[in-house]
CSV table of C-alpha atoms and ligand atoms in Angstrom, one decimal:
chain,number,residue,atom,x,y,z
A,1,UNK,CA,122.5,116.9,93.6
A,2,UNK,CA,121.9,116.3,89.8
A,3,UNK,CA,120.5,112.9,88.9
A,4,UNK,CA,120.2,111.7,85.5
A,5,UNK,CA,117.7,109.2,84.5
A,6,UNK,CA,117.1,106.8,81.9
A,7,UNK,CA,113.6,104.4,81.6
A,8,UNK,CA,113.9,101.4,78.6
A,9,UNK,CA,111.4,99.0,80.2
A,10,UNK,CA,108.9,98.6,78.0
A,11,UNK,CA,107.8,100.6,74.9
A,12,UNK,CA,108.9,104.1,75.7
A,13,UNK,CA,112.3,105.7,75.7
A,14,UNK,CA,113.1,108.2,78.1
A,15,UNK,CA,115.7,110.4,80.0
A,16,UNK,CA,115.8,113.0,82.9
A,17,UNK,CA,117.7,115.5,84.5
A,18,UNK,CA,116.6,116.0,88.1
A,19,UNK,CA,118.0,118.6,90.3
A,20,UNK,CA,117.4,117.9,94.8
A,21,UNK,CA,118.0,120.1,97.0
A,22,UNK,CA,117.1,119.9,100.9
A,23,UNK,CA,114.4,117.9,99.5
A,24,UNK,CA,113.1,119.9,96.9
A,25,UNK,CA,112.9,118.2,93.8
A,26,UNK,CA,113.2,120.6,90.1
A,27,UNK,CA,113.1,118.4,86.7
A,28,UNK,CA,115.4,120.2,84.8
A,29,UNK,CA,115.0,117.9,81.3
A,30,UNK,CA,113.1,114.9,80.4
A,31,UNK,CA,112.6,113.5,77.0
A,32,UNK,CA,110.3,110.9,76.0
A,33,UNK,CA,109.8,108.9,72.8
A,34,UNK,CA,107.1,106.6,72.8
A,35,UNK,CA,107.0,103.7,70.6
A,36,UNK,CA,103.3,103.3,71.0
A,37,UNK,CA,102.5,103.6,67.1
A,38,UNK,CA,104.5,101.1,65.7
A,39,UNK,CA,102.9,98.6,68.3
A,40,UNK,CA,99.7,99.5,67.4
A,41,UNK,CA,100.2,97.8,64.5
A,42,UNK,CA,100.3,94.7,66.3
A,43,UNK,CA,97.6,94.7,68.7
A,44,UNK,CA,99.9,94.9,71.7
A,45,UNK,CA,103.7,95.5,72.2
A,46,UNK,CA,106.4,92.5,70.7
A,47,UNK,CA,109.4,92.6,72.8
A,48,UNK,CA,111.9,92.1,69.7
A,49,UNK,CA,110.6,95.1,67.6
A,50,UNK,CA,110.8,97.5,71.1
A,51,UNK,CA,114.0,96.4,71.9
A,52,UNK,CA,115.0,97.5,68.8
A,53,UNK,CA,113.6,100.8,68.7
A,54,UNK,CA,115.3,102.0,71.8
A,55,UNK,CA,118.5,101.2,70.5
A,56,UNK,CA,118.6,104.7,67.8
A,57,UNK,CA,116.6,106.5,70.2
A,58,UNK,CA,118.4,106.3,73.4
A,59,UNK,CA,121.4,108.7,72.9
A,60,UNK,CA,119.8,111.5,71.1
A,61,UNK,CA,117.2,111.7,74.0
A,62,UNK,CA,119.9,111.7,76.5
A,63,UNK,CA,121.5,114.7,74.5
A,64,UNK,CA,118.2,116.2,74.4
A,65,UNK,CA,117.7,116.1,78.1
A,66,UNK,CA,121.1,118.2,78.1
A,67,UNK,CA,120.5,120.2,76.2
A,68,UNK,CA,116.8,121.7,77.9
A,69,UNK,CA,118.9,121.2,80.8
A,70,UNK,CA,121.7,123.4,79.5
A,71,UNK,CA,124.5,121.0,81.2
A,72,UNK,CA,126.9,119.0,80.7
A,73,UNK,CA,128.0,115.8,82.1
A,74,UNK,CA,130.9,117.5,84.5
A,75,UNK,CA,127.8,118.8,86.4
A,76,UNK,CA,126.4,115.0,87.3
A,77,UNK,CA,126.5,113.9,90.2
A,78,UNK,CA,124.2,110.2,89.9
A,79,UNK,CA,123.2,107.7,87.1
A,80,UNK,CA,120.6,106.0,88.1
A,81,UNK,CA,118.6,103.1,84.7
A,82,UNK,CA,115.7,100.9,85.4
A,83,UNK,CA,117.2,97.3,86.0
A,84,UNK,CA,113.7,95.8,86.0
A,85,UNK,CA,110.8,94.9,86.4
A,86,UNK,CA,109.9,94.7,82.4
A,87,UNK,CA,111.1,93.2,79.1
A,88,UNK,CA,114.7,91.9,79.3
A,89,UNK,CA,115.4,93.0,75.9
A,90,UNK,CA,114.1,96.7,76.4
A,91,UNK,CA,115.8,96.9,79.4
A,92,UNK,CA,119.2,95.9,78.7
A,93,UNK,CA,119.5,98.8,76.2
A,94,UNK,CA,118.8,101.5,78.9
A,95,UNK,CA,121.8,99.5,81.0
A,96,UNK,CA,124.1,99.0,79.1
A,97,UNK,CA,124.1,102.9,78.3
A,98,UNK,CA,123.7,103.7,81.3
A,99,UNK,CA,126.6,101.1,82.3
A,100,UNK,CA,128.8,102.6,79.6
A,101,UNK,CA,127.9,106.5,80.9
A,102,UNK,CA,128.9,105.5,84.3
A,103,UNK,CA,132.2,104.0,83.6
A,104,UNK,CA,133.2,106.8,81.2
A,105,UNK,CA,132.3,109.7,83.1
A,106,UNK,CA,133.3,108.1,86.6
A,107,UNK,CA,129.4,108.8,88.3
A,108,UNK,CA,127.9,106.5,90.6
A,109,UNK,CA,125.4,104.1,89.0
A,110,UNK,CA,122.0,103.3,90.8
A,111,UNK,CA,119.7,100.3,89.8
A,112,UNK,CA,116.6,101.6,89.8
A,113,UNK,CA,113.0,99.2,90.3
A,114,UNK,CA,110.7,100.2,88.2
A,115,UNK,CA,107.7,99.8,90.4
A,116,UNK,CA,109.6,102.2,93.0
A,117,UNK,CA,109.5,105.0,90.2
A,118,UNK,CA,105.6,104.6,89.9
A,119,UNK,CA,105.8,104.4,93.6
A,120,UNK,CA,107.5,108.2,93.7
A,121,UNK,CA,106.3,109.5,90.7
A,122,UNK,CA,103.4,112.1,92.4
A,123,UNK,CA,106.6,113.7,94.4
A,124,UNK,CA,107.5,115.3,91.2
A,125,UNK,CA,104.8,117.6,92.0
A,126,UNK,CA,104.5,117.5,95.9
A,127,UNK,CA,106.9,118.4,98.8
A,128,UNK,CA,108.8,115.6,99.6
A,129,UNK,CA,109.5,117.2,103.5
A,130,UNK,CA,106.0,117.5,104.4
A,131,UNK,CA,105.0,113.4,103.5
A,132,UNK,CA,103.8,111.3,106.4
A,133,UNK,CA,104.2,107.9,107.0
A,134,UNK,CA,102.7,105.2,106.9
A,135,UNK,CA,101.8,105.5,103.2
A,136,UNK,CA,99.9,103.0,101.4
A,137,UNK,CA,100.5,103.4,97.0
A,138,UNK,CA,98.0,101.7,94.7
A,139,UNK,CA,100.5,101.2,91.6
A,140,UNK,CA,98.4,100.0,88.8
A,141,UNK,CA,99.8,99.4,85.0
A,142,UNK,CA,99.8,97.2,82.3
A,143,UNK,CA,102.3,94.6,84.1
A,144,UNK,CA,101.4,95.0,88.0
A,145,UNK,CA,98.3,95.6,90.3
A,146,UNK,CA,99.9,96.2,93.8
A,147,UNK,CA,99.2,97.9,96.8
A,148,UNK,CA,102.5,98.8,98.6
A,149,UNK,CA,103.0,99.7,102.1
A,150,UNK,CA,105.2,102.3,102.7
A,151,UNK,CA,106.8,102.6,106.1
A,152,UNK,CA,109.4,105.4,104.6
A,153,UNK,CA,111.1,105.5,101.5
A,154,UNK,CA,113.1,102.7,99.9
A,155,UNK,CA,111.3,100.6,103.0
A,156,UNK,CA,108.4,98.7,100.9
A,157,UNK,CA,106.2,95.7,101.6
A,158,UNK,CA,103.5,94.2,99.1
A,159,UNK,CA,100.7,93.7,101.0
A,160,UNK,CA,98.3,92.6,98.2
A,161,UNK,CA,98.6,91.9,94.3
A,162,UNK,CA,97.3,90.6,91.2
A,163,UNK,CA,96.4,86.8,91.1
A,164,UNK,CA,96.2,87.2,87.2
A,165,UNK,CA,95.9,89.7,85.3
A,166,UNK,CA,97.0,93.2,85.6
A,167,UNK,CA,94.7,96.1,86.0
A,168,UNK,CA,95.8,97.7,82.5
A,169,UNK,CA,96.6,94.2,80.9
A,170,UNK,CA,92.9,93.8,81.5
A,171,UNK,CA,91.7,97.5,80.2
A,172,UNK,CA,93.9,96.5,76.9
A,173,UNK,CA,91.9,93.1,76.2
A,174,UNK,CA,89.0,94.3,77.1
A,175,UNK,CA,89.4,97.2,74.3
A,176,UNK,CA,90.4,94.6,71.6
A,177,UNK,CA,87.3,93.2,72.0
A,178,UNK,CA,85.6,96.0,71.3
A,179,UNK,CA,88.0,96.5,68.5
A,180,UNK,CA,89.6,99.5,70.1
A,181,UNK,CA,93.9,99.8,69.5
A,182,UNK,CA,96.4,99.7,71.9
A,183,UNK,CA,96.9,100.8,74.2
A,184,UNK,CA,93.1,100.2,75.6
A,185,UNK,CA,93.1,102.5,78.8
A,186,UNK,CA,92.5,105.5,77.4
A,187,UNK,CA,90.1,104.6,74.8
A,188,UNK,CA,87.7,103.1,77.3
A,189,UNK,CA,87.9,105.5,79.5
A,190,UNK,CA,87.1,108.0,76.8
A,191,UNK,CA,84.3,105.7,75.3
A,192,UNK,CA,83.1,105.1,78.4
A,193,UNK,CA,82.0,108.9,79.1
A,194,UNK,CA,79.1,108.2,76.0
A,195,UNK,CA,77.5,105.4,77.7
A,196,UNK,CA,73.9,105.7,77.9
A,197,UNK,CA,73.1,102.6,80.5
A,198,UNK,CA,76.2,100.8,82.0
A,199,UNK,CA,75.8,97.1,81.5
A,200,UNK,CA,76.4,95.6,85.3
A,201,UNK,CA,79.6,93.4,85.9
A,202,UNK,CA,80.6,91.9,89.7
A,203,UNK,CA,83.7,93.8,91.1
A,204,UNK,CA,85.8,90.8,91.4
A,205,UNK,CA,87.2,90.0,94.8
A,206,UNK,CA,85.6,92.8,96.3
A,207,UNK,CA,84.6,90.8,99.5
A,208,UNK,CA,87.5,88.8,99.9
A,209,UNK,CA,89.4,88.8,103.5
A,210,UNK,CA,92.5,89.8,101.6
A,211,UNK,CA,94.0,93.0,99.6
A,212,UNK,CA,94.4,90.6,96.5
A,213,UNK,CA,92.9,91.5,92.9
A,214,UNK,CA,91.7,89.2,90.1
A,215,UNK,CA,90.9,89.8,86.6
A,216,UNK,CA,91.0,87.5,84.3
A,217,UNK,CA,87.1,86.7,85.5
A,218,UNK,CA,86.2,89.8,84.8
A,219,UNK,CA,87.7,90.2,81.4
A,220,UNK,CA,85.8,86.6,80.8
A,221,UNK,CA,82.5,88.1,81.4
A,222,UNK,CA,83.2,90.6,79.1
A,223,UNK,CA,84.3,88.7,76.8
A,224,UNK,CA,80.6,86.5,76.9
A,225,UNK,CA,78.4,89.4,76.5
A,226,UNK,CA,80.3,90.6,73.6
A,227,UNK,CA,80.6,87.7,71.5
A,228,UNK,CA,76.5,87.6,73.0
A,229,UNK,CA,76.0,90.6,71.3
A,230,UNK,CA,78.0,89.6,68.5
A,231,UNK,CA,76.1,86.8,67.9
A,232,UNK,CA,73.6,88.6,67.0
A,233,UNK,CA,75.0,91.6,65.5
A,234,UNK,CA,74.1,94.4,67.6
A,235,UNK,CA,77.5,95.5,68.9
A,236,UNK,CA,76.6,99.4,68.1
A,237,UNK,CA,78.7,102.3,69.3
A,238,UNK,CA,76.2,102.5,71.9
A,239,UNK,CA,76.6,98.8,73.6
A,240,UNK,CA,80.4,99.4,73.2
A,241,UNK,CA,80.2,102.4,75.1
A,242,UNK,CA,77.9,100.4,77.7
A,243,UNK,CA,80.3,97.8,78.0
A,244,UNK,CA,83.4,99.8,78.1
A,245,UNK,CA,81.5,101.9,81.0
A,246,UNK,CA,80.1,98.9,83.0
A,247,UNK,CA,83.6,97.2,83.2
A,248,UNK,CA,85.3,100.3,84.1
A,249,UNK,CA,83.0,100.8,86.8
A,250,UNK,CA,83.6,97.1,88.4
A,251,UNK,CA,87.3,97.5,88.1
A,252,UNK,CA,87.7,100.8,89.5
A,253,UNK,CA,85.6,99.7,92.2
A,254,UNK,CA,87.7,97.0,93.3
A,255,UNK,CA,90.6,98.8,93.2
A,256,UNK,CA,89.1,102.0,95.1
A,257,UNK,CA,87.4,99.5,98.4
A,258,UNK,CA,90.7,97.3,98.8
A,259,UNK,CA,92.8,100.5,98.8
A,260,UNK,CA,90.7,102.4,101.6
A,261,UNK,CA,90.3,98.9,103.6
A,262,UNK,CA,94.0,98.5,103.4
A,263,UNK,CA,94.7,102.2,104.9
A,264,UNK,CA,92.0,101.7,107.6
A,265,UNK,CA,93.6,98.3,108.8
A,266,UNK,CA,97.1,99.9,108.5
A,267,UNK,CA,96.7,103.1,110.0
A,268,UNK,CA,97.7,104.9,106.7
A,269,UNK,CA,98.6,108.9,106.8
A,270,UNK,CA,99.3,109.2,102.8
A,271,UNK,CA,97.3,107.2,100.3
A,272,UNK,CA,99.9,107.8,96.5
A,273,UNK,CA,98.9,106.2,93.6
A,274,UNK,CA,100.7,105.2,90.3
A,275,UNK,CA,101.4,103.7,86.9
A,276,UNK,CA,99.6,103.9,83.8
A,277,UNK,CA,96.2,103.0,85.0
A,278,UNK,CA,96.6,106.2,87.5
A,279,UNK,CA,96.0,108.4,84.7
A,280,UNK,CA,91.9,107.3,84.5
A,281,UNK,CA,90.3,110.2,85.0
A,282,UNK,CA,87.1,108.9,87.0
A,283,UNK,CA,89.5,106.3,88.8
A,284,UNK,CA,91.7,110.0,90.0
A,285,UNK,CA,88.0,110.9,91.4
A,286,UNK,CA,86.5,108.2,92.9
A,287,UNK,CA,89.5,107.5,94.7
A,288,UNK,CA,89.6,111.7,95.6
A,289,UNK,CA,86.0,111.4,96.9
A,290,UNK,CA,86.3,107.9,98.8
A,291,UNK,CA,89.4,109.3,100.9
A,292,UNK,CA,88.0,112.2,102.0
A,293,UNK,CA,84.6,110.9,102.5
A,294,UNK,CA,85.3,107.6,104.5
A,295,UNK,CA,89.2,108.5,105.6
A,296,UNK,CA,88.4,112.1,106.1
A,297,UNK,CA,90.9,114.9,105.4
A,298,UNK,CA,93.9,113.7,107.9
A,299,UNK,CA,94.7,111.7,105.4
A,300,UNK,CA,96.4,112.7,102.3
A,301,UNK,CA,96.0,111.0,98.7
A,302,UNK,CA,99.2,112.0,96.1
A,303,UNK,CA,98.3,111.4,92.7
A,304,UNK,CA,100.6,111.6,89.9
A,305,UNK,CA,100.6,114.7,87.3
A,306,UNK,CA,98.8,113.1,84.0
A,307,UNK,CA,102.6,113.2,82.3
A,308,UNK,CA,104.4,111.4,84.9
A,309,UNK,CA,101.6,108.3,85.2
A,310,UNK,CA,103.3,106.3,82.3
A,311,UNK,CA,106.3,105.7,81.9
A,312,UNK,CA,109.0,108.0,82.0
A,313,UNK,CA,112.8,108.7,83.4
A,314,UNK,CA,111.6,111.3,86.2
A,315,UNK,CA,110.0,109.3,88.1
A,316,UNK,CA,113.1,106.5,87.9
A,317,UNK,CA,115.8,109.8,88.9
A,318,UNK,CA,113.2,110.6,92.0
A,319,UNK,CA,113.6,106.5,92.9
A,320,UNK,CA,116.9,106.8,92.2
A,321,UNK,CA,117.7,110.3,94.6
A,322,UNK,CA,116.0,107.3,97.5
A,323,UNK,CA,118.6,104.6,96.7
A,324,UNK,CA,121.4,107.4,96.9
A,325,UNK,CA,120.1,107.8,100.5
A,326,UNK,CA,120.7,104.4,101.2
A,327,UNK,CA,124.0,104.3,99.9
A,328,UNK,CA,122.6,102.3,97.3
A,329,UNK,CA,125.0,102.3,94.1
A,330,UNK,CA,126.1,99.5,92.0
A,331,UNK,CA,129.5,98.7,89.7
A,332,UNK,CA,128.8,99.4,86.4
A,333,UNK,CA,130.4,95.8,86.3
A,334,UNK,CA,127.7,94.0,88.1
A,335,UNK,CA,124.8,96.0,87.2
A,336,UNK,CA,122.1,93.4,85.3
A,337,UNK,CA,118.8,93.3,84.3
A,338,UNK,CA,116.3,91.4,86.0
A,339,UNK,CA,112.9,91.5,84.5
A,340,UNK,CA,111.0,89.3,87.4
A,341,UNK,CA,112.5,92.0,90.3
A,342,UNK,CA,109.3,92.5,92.8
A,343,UNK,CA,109.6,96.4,94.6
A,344,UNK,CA,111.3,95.9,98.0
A,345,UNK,CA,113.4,93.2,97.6
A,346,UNK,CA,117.2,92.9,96.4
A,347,UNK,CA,117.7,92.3,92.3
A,348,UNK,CA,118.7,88.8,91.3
A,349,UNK,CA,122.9,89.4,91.0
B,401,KG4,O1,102.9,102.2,83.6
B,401,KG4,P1,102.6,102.0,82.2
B,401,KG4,O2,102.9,103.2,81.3
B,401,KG4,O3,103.5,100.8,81.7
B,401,KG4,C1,103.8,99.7,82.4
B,401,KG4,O4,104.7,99.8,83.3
B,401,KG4,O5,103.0,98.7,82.2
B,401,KG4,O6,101.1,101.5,82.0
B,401,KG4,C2,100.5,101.2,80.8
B,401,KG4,C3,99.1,100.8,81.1
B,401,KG4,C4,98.4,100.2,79.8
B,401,KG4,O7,97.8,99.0,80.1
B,401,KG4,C5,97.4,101.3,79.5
B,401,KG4,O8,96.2,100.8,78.8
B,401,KG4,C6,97.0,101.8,80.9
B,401,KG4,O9,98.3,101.9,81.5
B,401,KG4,N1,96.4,103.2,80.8
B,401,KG4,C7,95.2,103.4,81.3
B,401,KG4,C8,94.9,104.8,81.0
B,401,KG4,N2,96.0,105.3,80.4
B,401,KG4,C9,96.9,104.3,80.3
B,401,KG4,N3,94.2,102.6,81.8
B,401,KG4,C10,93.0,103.1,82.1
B,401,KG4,N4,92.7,104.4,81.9
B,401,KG4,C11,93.6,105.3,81.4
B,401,KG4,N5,93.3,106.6,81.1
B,402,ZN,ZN1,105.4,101.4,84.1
């Protein structure tokens, strides 16, 4: 089967070709342009401006994608677009495309959720036959903190989330502060390696009876020793790296305990993660060394290729290849997009 993907939701444009066979999955294309620079300009990503930018980009990187592929649309069998969650405006441009490709060349059309790529994204890399359930996915980016159960694929529950801010909403304002540009994961992360004596912040929520995250505190007590330090003009390279160190620590803490209390009280076989945020490097290990060392090695951890952590059409073709399974497909007359749609449940018609 020969799925072609397409991702609009935020800031990146992207298309794949995916080829599954008795479960083994082959990416045969997938073309991504990021929009990242011109948002940089802003601070942070304005909805109007990335809506716009998709709209030249989106057919050339389709072409692209056949192109590597060397196919044509004859041999596709599945179109399957993001229909949320993310910013209406981006996303209506990967729709209506996709809308337009389904009804001209008569394939199937699949809305595909967002999350659920995120979700699937470390199975571009994994065997898909050999994954046990239940699985328990930490999907971390810069619109969602969730920690989804996974009783089998397309079968999703959402047994804790974010009370405020997102995970990667929170690395990004926590880098402005230290005048960092967006997108503010990676450069604390990176900064973060120079630190000489990691200032201390409380891992939110870490002892609450629950598997729900807040960080909006957290960013606040950042925020106090900065403009502390600010205040009196000692916010060296040094103290930024501190800061940027210290904060990562608490956050990745959180995140780390929650997800092995969750697969203790659930039974878990596979612990997957995914989204931006997956693509911290000391998140991949402490999360690596926690499972084997409290779980042990009957469980399995799947974490995402580097490439496949942000956004990108593979990981929305995989998703799609589960809804297919289900029977799943849409009229290219119905399909909308709905920007609020939580993983699991039924997009608002
Ligand atoms: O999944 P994604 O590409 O887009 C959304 O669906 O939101 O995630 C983007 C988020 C941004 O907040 C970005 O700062 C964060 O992922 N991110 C990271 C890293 N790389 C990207 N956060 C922490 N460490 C990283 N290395
Ligand atoms: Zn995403």
């Amino acid at each position: 089967m020969i799925i072609l993907g397409i991702e609009t939701s935020c800031d990146e444009t992207s298309a794949a070709l995916l080829q599954i066979e008795n479960s083994k999955i082959e990416l045969l294309g997938l073309s991504t342009f990021s929009q990242i620079k011109e948002h940089t300009k802003y601070g942070g990503i304005v909805p109007e401006v990335a809506a716009r930018l998709h709209v030249p980009k989106i057919i050339p990187i389709i072409e692209h994608v056949f192109e590597q592929a060397a196919l044509t649309q004859k041999n596709l069998d599945y179109i399957g677009v993001t229909a949320g969650p993310g910013l209406v405006t981006s996303l209506i441009v990967g729709i209506h495309t996709a809308r337009t490709l389904s009804y001209v060349w008569q394939k199937p059309l699949i809305a595909v959720n967002h999350m659920e790529g995120h979700v699937v994204s470390s199975l571009l890399s994994q065997d898909i036959k050999s994954f046990q359930f239940p699985a328990l996915c930490l999907t971390i980016s810069g619109g969602h903190t969730e920690l989804v159960l996974i009783k089998k694929w397309g079968d999703y529950t959402i047994i804790g989330s974010t009370r405020d801010d997102a995970v990667g909403e929170c690395f990004d304002k926590v880098a402005k502060m230290l005048d960092l540009p967006y997108p503010g994961g990676p450069q604390i992360s990176q900064l973060a390696e120079h630190a000489t004596q990691p200032i201390s912040f409380t891992p939110p929520m870490l002892h609450s009876s629950n598997f729900d995250f807040s960080f909006s505190g957290l960013k606040t007590a950042v925020l106090y020793i900065v403009r502390e330090y600010k205040k009196h003009q000692q916010l060296d390279n040094i103290t930024k790296a501190n800061i940027a160190a210290g904060f990562q620590n608490a956050a990745i803490k959180v995140l780390v305990h929650k997800t092995i209390q969750a697969a203790q009280k659930y039974n878990i076989e596979t612990i997957v993660l995914g989204g931006g945020v997956a693509a911290n490097k000391l998140l991949r290990k402490e999360l690596q060394n926690n499972v084997t060392n409290i779980l042990g090695a009957s469980t399995k951890l799947y974490i995402p290729e580097m490439r496949f952590c942000t956004d990108n059409a593979a990981m929305i073709a995989v998703a799609a290849y589960f809804q297919v399974q289900k029977k799943n497909t849409i009229s290219p007359e119905l399909i909308k997009a709905d920007p609020n749609w939580v993983i699991g449940t039924q997009p608002e018609k």
